CSV table of C-alpha atoms and ligand atoms in Angstrom, one decimal:
chain,number,residue,atom,x,y,z
A,1,MET,CA,-6.3,-18.2,20.4
A,2,ASN,CA,-8.9,-15.9,21.8
A,3,GLN,CA,-12.3,-17.0,20.3
A,4,ARG,CA,-13.8,-13.5,20.6
A,5,HIS,CA,-11.2,-12.3,18.1
A,6,ALA,CA,-11.5,-15.3,16.0
A,7,MET,CA,-15.2,-14.7,15.5
A,8,GLY,CA,-14.8,-11.2,14.2
A,9,GLY,CA,-15.5,-9.4,17.5
A,10,ALA,CA,-12.4,-7.4,18.2
A,11,THR,CA,-12.7,-4.6,20.6
A,12,ASN,CA,-10.3,-1.8,21.3
A,13,HIS,CA,-7.5,-2.2,23.9
A,14,SER,CA,-6.9,-5.9,23.2
A,15,LYS,CA,-4.5,-7.6,20.9
A,16,CYS,CA,-5.5,-9.7,17.9
A,17,ALA,CA,-4.1,-13.1,16.9
A,18,VAL,CA,-1.1,-13.2,14.6
A,19,LEU,CA,-1.0,-16.6,12.9
A,20,SER,CA,1.4,-18.1,10.5
A,21,ALA,CA,-0.1,-18.2,7.0
A,22,ALA,CA,1.8,-21.4,6.3
A,23,ASP,CA,-0.7,-23.2,8.5
A,24,SER,CA,-3.8,-24.1,6.4
A,25,GLU,CA,-5.9,-23.8,9.6
A,26,SER,CA,-5.0,-20.1,9.7
A,27,ILE,CA,-6.3,-19.6,6.2
A,28,ARG,CA,-9.5,-21.5,7.1
A,29,LEU,CA,-10.0,-19.3,10.2
A,30,ALA,CA,-9.3,-16.1,8.1
A,31,GLY,CA,-12.0,-17.1,5.7
A,32,LEU,CA,-14.5,-17.7,8.5
A,33,ILE,CA,-13.8,-14.3,10.0
A,34,ILE,CA,-14.5,-12.6,6.6
A,35,LYS,CA,-17.8,-14.5,6.2
A,36,ARG,CA,-18.8,-13.2,9.7
A,37,GLY,CA,-18.0,-9.6,8.7
A,38,GLY,CA,-14.7,-9.3,10.5
A,39,LEU,CA,-11.3,-7.8,9.5
A,40,VAL,CA,-8.2,-9.8,8.5
A,41,ALA,CA,-4.8,-8.4,7.6
A,42,PHE,CA,-3.1,-10.4,4.9
A,43,PRO,CA,0.2,-10.3,3.0
A,44,THR,CA,0.3,-9.4,-0.7
A,45,GLU,CA,3.3,-9.1,-2.9
A,46,THR,CA,3.2,-5.3,-2.5
A,47,VAL,CA,2.2,-4.5,1.2
A,48,TYR,CA,0.0,-6.0,3.8
A,49,GLY,CA,-3.7,-5.3,3.2
A,50,LEU,CA,-6.6,-5.0,5.7
A,51,GLY,CA,-9.3,-7.1,4.2
A,52,CYS,CA,-13.1,-7.5,4.6
A,53,ASP,CA,-15.9,-8.9,2.5
A,54,ALA,CA,-16.2,-6.4,-0.4
A,55,MET,CA,-20.0,-7.0,-0.6
A,56,ASN,CA,-20.6,-6.2,3.1
A,57,ALA,CA,-21.0,-2.5,3.9
A,58,ASP,CA,-21.0,-3.0,7.6
A,59,ALA,CA,-17.6,-4.8,7.4
A,60,ALA,CA,-16.2,-2.0,5.2
A,61,ALA,CA,-17.3,0.5,7.8
A,62,LYS,CA,-15.1,-1.3,10.3
A,63,ILE,CA,-12.1,-0.8,8.0
A,64,PHE,CA,-12.6,3.0,7.8
A,65,GLU,CA,-13.1,3.0,11.6
A,66,ALA,CA,-9.9,0.9,12.3
A,67,LYS,CA,-7.7,2.9,10.0
A,68,GLN,CA,-9.4,6.3,10.9
A,69,ARG,CA,-9.6,6.6,7.1
A,70,PRO,CA,-11.8,9.4,5.6
A,71,GLN,CA,-14.8,8.0,3.8
A,72,PHE,CA,-14.0,9.9,0.6
A,73,ASP,CA,-11.0,7.5,0.1
A,74,PRO,CA,-12.2,4.3,-1.7
A,75,LEU,CA,-10.9,0.8,-1.2
A,76,ILE,CA,-9.3,-1.6,-3.6
A,77,VAL,CA,-11.2,-4.8,-4.3
A,78,HIS,CA,-9.0,-7.9,-4.4
A,79,ILE,CA,-9.9,-11.0,-6.4
A,80,ALA,CA,-8.2,-14.5,-6.8
A,81,ASP,CA,-9.7,-15.4,-10.2
A,82,PRO,CA,-10.6,-13.2,-13.2
A,83,LYS,CA,-14.0,-14.9,-13.1
A,84,GLN,CA,-14.8,-12.9,-9.9
A,85,LEU,CA,-14.7,-9.7,-12.0
A,86,ASN,CA,-18.3,-10.3,-13.1
A,87,GLY,CA,-19.5,-9.5,-9.7
A,88,VAL,CA,-17.3,-6.4,-9.3
A,89,ILE,CA,-17.2,-4.5,-12.6
A,90,GLU,CA,-19.8,-3.5,-15.2
A,91,SER,CA,-17.7,-3.8,-18.3
A,92,LEU,CA,-14.1,-4.5,-19.4
A,93,PRO,CA,-12.6,-2.4,-22.2
A,94,VAL,CA,-10.1,-4.1,-24.6
A,95,LEU,CA,-7.2,-2.3,-23.0
A,96,GLY,CA,-8.3,-3.7,-19.6
A,97,GLN,CA,-8.2,-7.2,-21.0
A,98,ARG,CA,-4.8,-6.6,-22.5
A,99,LEU,CA,-3.4,-5.2,-19.2
A,100,MET,CA,-4.8,-8.1,-17.2
A,101,ASP,CA,-3.3,-10.6,-19.7
A,102,VAL,CA,0.1,-9.2,-19.1
A,103,PHE,CA,0.2,-8.1,-15.5
A,104,TRP,CA,-2.3,-10.2,-13.6
A,105,PRO,CA,-1.9,-11.7,-11.2
A,106,GLY,CA,0.4,-8.9,-10.0
A,107,PRO,CA,0.7,-5.4,-8.6
A,108,LEU,CA,-1.5,-3.5,-11.1
A,109,THR,CA,-4.8,-2.1,-10.0
A,110,LEU,CA,-7.4,-1.2,-12.6
A,111,VAL,CA,-10.2,1.4,-12.1
A,112,LEU,CA,-13.3,0.4,-14.0
A,113,PRO,CA,-17.1,1.0,-14.0
A,114,LYS,CA,-18.5,-0.7,-10.9
A,115,GLN,CA,-21.3,-3.2,-10.4
A,116,PRO,CA,-24.2,-1.8,-8.3
A,117,ALA,CA,-23.7,-4.7,-5.9
A,118,ILE,CA,-20.5,-3.2,-4.6
A,119,PRO,CA,-21.5,-1.0,-1.6
A,120,ASP,CA,-21.1,2.7,-2.0
A,121,LEU,CA,-18.9,2.9,1.1
A,122,VAL,CA,-16.3,0.6,-0.6
A,123,THR,CA,-16.0,3.0,-3.6
A,124,ALA,CA,-16.7,6.2,-1.7
A,125,GLY,CA,-19.8,6.8,-3.8
A,126,LEU,CA,-17.9,6.7,-7.1
A,127,SER,CA,-19.3,5.0,-10.2
A,128,THR,CA,-16.0,3.2,-10.5
A,129,VAL,CA,-14.2,0.5,-8.5
A,130,ALA,CA,-10.5,-0.3,-8.2
A,131,VAL,CA,-9.7,-4.0,-8.6
A,132,ARG,CA,-6.6,-6.1,-8.6
A,133,MET,CA,-5.6,-9.7,-8.5
A,134,PRO,CA,-2.5,-10.1,-6.2
A,135,ASN,CA,0.1,-12.8,-7.1
A,136,HIS,CA,1.0,-13.6,-3.5
A,137,PRO,CA,0.0,-17.3,-2.7
A,138,VAL,CA,-1.3,-16.4,0.8
A,139,ALA,CA,-3.5,-13.6,-0.6
A,140,GLN,CA,-4.9,-15.9,-3.3
A,141,ALA,CA,-5.6,-18.7,-0.8
A,142,PHE,CA,-7.2,-16.3,1.6
A,143,ILE,CA,-9.5,-14.8,-1.0
A,144,ARG,CA,-10.5,-18.2,-2.3
A,145,GLU,CA,-11.2,-19.4,1.2
A,146,ALA,CA,-13.3,-16.3,2.0
A,147,GLY,CA,-15.4,-17.1,-1.2
A,148,THR,CA,-15.9,-13.4,-1.9
A,149,PRO,CA,-13.9,-10.5,-3.3
A,150,ILE,CA,-11.9,-8.8,-0.5
A,151,ALA,CA,-12.0,-5.0,-0.1
A,152,GLY,CA,-8.8,-3.8,1.5
A,153,PRO,CA,-6.6,-0.8,1.9
A,154,SER,CA,-3.0,-1.0,3.1
A,155,ALA,CA,-3.1,-2.2,6.7
A,156,ASN,CA,-1.8,0.9,8.5
A,157,PRO,CA,-3.4,3.8,10.3
A,158,PHE,CA,-4.5,6.4,7.6
A,159,GLY,CA,-1.7,8.5,6.3
A,160,TYR,CA,1.2,6.4,7.9
A,161,VAL,CA,3.8,4.4,6.1
A,162,SER,CA,2.4,1.1,4.5
A,163,PRO,CA,3.2,-2.2,6.3
A,164,THR,CA,5.5,-4.7,4.7
A,165,THR,CA,5.6,-7.2,7.7
A,166,ALA,CA,3.0,-8.6,10.1
A,167,GLN,CA,4.8,-6.8,12.9
A,168,HIS,CA,4.3,-3.4,11.1
A,169,VAL,CA,0.5,-4.3,11.0
A,170,ALA,CA,0.5,-5.2,14.7
A,171,ASP,CA,2.3,-1.9,15.6
A,172,GLY,CA,-0.5,0.2,14.1
A,173,LEU,CA,-3.7,-1.8,14.2
A,174,GLU,CA,-3.3,-4.7,16.6
A,175,SER,CA,-6.2,-3.7,18.9
A,176,LYS,CA,-8.6,-2.9,16.1
A,177,ILE,CA,-8.7,-6.0,13.9
A,178,ASP,CA,-9.5,-9.7,14.3
A,179,LEU,CA,-6.5,-11.5,12.8
A,180,ILE,CA,-3.2,-10.9,11.1
A,181,LEU,CA,-2.0,-13.6,8.7
A,182,ASP,CA,1.8,-13.6,8.9
A,183,GLY,CA,3.2,-14.5,5.5
A,184,GLY,CA,6.7,-12.9,6.0
A,185,PRO,CA,8.0,-9.7,4.5
A,186,CYS,CA,6.3,-8.5,1.3
A,187,PRO,CA,8.6,-9.3,-1.7
A,188,VAL,CA,7.9,-6.1,-3.7
A,189,GLY,CA,7.4,-3.6,-0.9
A,190,LEU,CA,5.7,-0.8,-2.8
A,191,GLU,CA,2.0,-0.5,-3.4
A,192,SER,CA,0.4,-1.5,-6.7
A,193,THR,CA,0.3,0.8,-9.7
A,194,ILE,CA,-3.2,2.3,-10.3
A,195,VAL,CA,-4.5,2.8,-13.8
A,196,SER,CA,-7.9,4.2,-14.5
A,197,LEU,CA,-9.7,2.9,-17.6
A,198,ALA,CA,-12.9,4.7,-16.7
A,199,GLY,CA,-12.2,7.9,-18.7
A,200,PRO,CA,-11.6,8.6,-22.4
A,201,GLN,CA,-7.9,7.6,-22.1
A,202,PRO,CA,-6.0,5.4,-19.7
A,203,GLU,CA,-4.7,7.4,-16.8
A,204,LEU,CA,-1.9,6.6,-14.2
A,205,LEU,CA,-3.4,7.5,-10.8
A,206,ARG,CA,-0.6,6.2,-8.7
A,207,PRO,CA,2.9,5.1,-9.8
A,208,GLY,CA,3.8,1.8,-8.2
A,209,SER,CA,5.6,-1.4,-8.7
A,210,ILE,CA,4.6,-2.0,-12.3
A,211,THR,CA,6.6,0.8,-14.0
A,212,ILE,CA,5.3,3.4,-16.4
A,213,GLU,CA,7.8,1.9,-18.9
A,214,GLN,CA,6.2,-1.5,-18.6
A,215,LEU,CA,2.7,0.0,-19.1
A,216,ASN,CA,3.8,2.0,-22.1
A,217,ALA,CA,5.2,-1.1,-23.7
A,218,VAL,CA,1.7,-2.7,-23.6
A,219,ILE,CA,-0.7,0.2,-24.2
A,220,GLY,CA,1.3,3.0,-25.7
A,221,LEU,CA,1.9,6.3,-23.8
A,222,ILE,CA,-0.1,6.6,-20.7
A,223,HIS,CA,-1.4,9.8,-19.4
A,224,ARG,CA,-0.3,10.8,-15.8
A,225,SER,CA,-2.8,12.4,-13.6
A,226,SER,CA,-1.4,15.8,-12.3
A,227,PRO,CA,0.1,15.7,-8.9
A,228,VAL,CA,-2.3,16.8,-6.2
A,229,VAL,CA,-1.3,19.8,-4.1
A,230,ASN,CA,-4.4,20.3,-2.0
A,231,GLU,CA,-6.2,18.3,0.7
A,232,LYS,CA,-9.5,17.8,-1.3
A,233,PRO,CA,-8.4,15.5,-4.0
A,234,ILE,CA,-10.4,15.1,-7.2
A,235,ALA,CA,-9.1,11.6,-7.6
A,236,PRO,CA,-9.3,10.2,-4.1
A,237,GLY,CA,-6.3,8.9,-2.3
A,238,GLN,CA,-4.1,11.5,-4.0
A,239,LEU,CA,-3.5,13.5,-0.9
A,240,SER,CA,-0.2,15.2,-1.0
A,241,ARG,CA,0.8,14.1,2.5
A,242,HIS,CA,0.5,10.4,2.8
A,243,TYR,CA,2.8,7.4,3.5
A,244,ALA,CA,4.3,9.7,6.1
A,245,THR,CA,6.6,9.3,9.1
A,246,GLU,CA,6.0,11.2,12.3
A,247,THR,CA,9.5,12.6,12.0
A,248,GLN,CA,9.8,15.4,9.5
A,249,LEU,CA,11.5,14.1,6.3
A,250,THR,CA,13.5,16.3,4.0
A,251,ILE,CA,14.6,15.2,0.5
A,252,LEU,CA,18.2,16.2,-0.3
A,253,ALA,CA,18.9,18.2,-3.4
A,254,SER,CA,20.7,15.6,-5.4
A,255,VAL,CA,22.1,12.0,-5.4
A,256,GLY,CA,25.1,12.0,-3.1
A,257,ALA,CA,24.3,15.3,-1.4
A,258,ARG,CA,24.5,15.6,2.4
A,259,PRO,CA,23.0,18.2,4.7
A,260,ILE,CA,24.8,20.6,7.0
A,261,LEU,CA,23.6,19.5,10.5
A,262,ASN,CA,23.1,21.9,13.5
A,263,ASP,CA,25.4,21.1,16.4
A,264,ASP,CA,22.7,19.4,18.5
A,265,GLU,CA,20.7,18.0,15.6
A,266,ARG,CA,20.0,14.2,15.8
A,267,ALA,CA,19.4,13.3,12.2
A,268,GLY,CA,18.7,10.1,10.3
A,269,LEU,CA,20.0,9.5,6.8
A,270,LEU,CA,18.2,7.3,4.1
A,271,ILE,CA,20.4,6.6,1.1
A,272,HIS,CA,20.1,4.3,-1.9
A,273,SER,CA,23.5,2.7,-2.1
A,274,GLN,CA,26.9,3.4,-0.5
A,275,ALA,CA,27.4,5.1,2.8
A,276,ARG,CA,30.5,7.3,3.3
A,277,ALA,CA,32.9,7.3,6.3
A,278,THR,CA,31.6,10.8,7.2
A,279,ASP,CA,28.0,9.5,7.4
A,280,ASP,CA,28.8,8.4,11.0
A,281,ARG,CA,27.8,11.9,12.1
A,282,PHE,CA,24.2,10.8,11.6
A,283,ALA,CA,22.4,9.2,14.5
A,284,ALA,CA,21.2,6.4,12.1
A,285,VAL,CA,21.9,5.5,8.5
A,286,GLU,CA,19.6,3.3,6.4
A,287,VAL,CA,21.1,2.0,3.1
A,288,LEU,CA,18.3,0.7,0.9
A,289,SER,CA,20.5,-1.4,-1.4
A,290,PRO,CA,24.3,-1.9,-1.1
A,291,THR,CA,24.4,-2.8,-4.8
A,292,GLY,CA,22.1,0.0,-5.9
A,293,ASP,CA,19.4,-2.3,-7.1
A,294,PRO,CA,16.0,-0.4,-7.3
A,295,ARG,CA,14.1,-3.6,-6.5
A,296,ASP,CA,16.0,-4.0,-3.2
A,297,ALA,CA,15.4,-0.3,-2.6
A,298,ALA,CA,11.6,-0.7,-3.1
A,299,ARG,CA,11.5,-3.8,-0.9
A,300,HIS,CA,13.3,-2.1,2.0
A,301,LEU,CA,12.0,1.5,1.8
A,302,PHE,CA,9.0,1.3,4.2
A,303,ALA,CA,10.8,-0.8,6.8
A,304,ALA,CA,13.7,1.6,6.7
A,305,LEU,CA,11.4,4.6,7.1
A,306,ARG,CA,9.7,3.0,10.0
A,307,ARG,CA,13.0,2.1,11.8
A,308,LEU,CA,14.2,5.7,11.4
A,309,ASP,CA,10.9,7.0,12.6
A,310,SER,CA,11.0,4.9,15.8
A,311,LEU,CA,14.2,6.7,17.0
A,312,GLY,CA,12.7,10.0,17.9
A,313,LEU,CA,15.1,11.9,15.6
A,314,ASP,CA,14.9,15.6,14.9
A,315,ARG,CA,14.8,15.0,11.2
A,316,ILE,CA,15.2,12.3,8.5
A,317,TYR,CA,17.2,13.3,5.4
A,318,ALA,CA,16.4,11.2,2.3
A,319,GLU,CA,18.6,11.0,-0.8
A,320,PRO,CA,16.6,11.3,-4.0
A,321,CYS,CA,16.8,8.8,-6.8
A,322,LYS,CA,16.3,9.0,-10.6
A,323,GLU,CA,12.6,9.1,-11.5
A,324,GLU,CA,12.7,6.2,-13.9
A,325,GLY,CA,11.6,2.6,-13.5
A,326,LEU,CA,10.8,1.9,-9.8
A,327,GLY,CA,12.4,5.2,-9.0
A,328,LEU,CA,9.3,7.0,-10.0
A,329,ALA,CA,7.2,5.3,-7.3
A,330,ILE,CA,10.0,5.6,-4.7
A,331,MET,CA,10.2,9.4,-5.3
A,332,ASP,CA,6.4,9.7,-5.2
A,333,ARG,CA,6.3,8.0,-1.8
A,334,LEU,CA,9.3,10.1,-0.5
A,335,ARG,CA,7.7,13.4,-1.7
A,336,ARG,CA,4.4,12.6,0.0
A,337,CYS,CA,6.2,11.6,3.2
A,338,ALA,CA,8.0,15.0,3.0
A,339,ALA,CA,4.9,17.1,2.4
A,340,ARG,CA,3.7,19.1,5.4
B,1,TXA,O1,-0.6,-2.6,-3.4
B,1,TXA,C1,-1.7,-2.2,-3.1
B,1,TXA,O2,-2.5,-1.6,-3.9
B,1,TXA,C2,-2.2,-2.4,-1.6
B,1,TXA,C3,-2.4,-3.9,-1.4
B,1,TXA,C4,-3.0,-4.1,0.0
B,1,TXA,O3,-3.3,-4.3,-2.4
B,1,TXA,N1,-3.4,-1.6,-1.3
B,1,TXA,C5,-3.3,-0.3,-1.2
B,1,TXA,O4,-4.6,0.3,-0.8
B,1,TXA,O5,-2.3,0.4,-1.4
B,1,TXA,P1,-4.8,1.8,-0.3
B,1,TXA,O6,-6.2,1.9,0.1
B,1,TXA,O7,-3.8,2.1,0.7
B,1,TXA,O8,-4.6,2.6,-1.6
B,1,TXA,C6,-5.6,2.5,-2.6
B,1,TXA,C7,-5.7,3.7,-3.5
B,1,TXA,C8,-6.2,4.9,-2.7
B,1,TXA,O9,-5.4,6.0,-3.0
B,1,TXA,C9,-7.6,5.1,-3.3
B,1,TXA,O10,-8.0,6.4,-3.3
B,1,TXA,C10,-7.4,4.5,-4.7
B,1,TXA,O11,-6.6,3.4,-4.5
B,1,TXA,N2,-8.7,4.1,-5.3
B,1,TXA,C11,-9.5,3.2,-4.8
B,1,TXA,N3,-10.6,3.1,-5.6
B,1,TXA,C12,-10.5,4.1,-6.5
B,1,TXA,C13,-11.4,4.6,-7.5
B,1,TXA,N4,-12.6,4.0,-7.8
B,1,TXA,N5,-11.0,5.6,-8.3
B,1,TXA,C14,-9.7,6.2,-8.0
B,1,TXA,N6,-8.9,5.8,-7.1
B,1,TXA,C15,-9.3,4.8,-6.3
B,2,MG,MG1,-2.6,3.1,1.9
């Protein structure tokens, strides 16, 4: 292990350490790096995050730099214990408590009034902060060891597909961060659902792995923020083009539809369940779930997109899915990937 990296001093053009999170020594080192203002990529149940001390503005600045992330896009603050909320949020409405009771630890992010101690850079100058308590054991152990809430976006260059393995993180950020904690593939594979409780009524800002149906069962009908079509989002992070492959992606008209290909077109196909014999005309086919299970589809989506994107294809065609349950978040990601 290279000590310069281990001490939070990564420089460009060099590789960072990738350590197995199963080793308690790795967690200890990760905590040390955070205390010294460095950056650690860590697994969560949704996707890998790129973490820093949420109370340290200089460390947060390194995250924006590493990801090339615009400063109007705030970070999610991760905690390992609800007691840590005191240092992060100003107040907790009854609905917030109810949602926490049901969904935490887990893939639900709540937007709430922030404590002044959270640096403005972390929240992009907003009076609110996004906070979640992941249920991944490595994320929890890492946050505890760091002894501070961890601010962290998904660990990918801004705008690209989120990482669901340590290798995905390395592919995009290896030279820019101090350590990657390898905890294996993320079990859920889609980012957390984001609900704002800062306005007059609860609002769904990002569909994710907690479904709208699950939310409705706890708090009644939730309001959905209108999809954003421009590049200056009112709610940050709602850019139309995001989660995007380099290769142009086109969503097919319906389930089971196939495109007419040009003679020399090298195309990839992303489908949800069964491939057909005639699909061998595609240069590559990714089947998200042979049994059509949406949880498998969610878990495999980003890795499949990355594999197709690595082949230098002319185009990726993606089959749509029903916008219910996890399908809502899957279609949200595919649409943003397709937006130009
Ligand atoms: O599953 C997840 O949420 C992963 C893991 C690592 O926790 N994180 C993640 O972070 O997806 P990121 O930065 O890629 O997406 C966070 C989103 C952004 O769209 C950001 O704009 C939004 O959360 N956000 C953060 N703070 C906010 C706030 N105060 N108000 C509204 N949106 C906020
Ligand atoms: Mg992201």
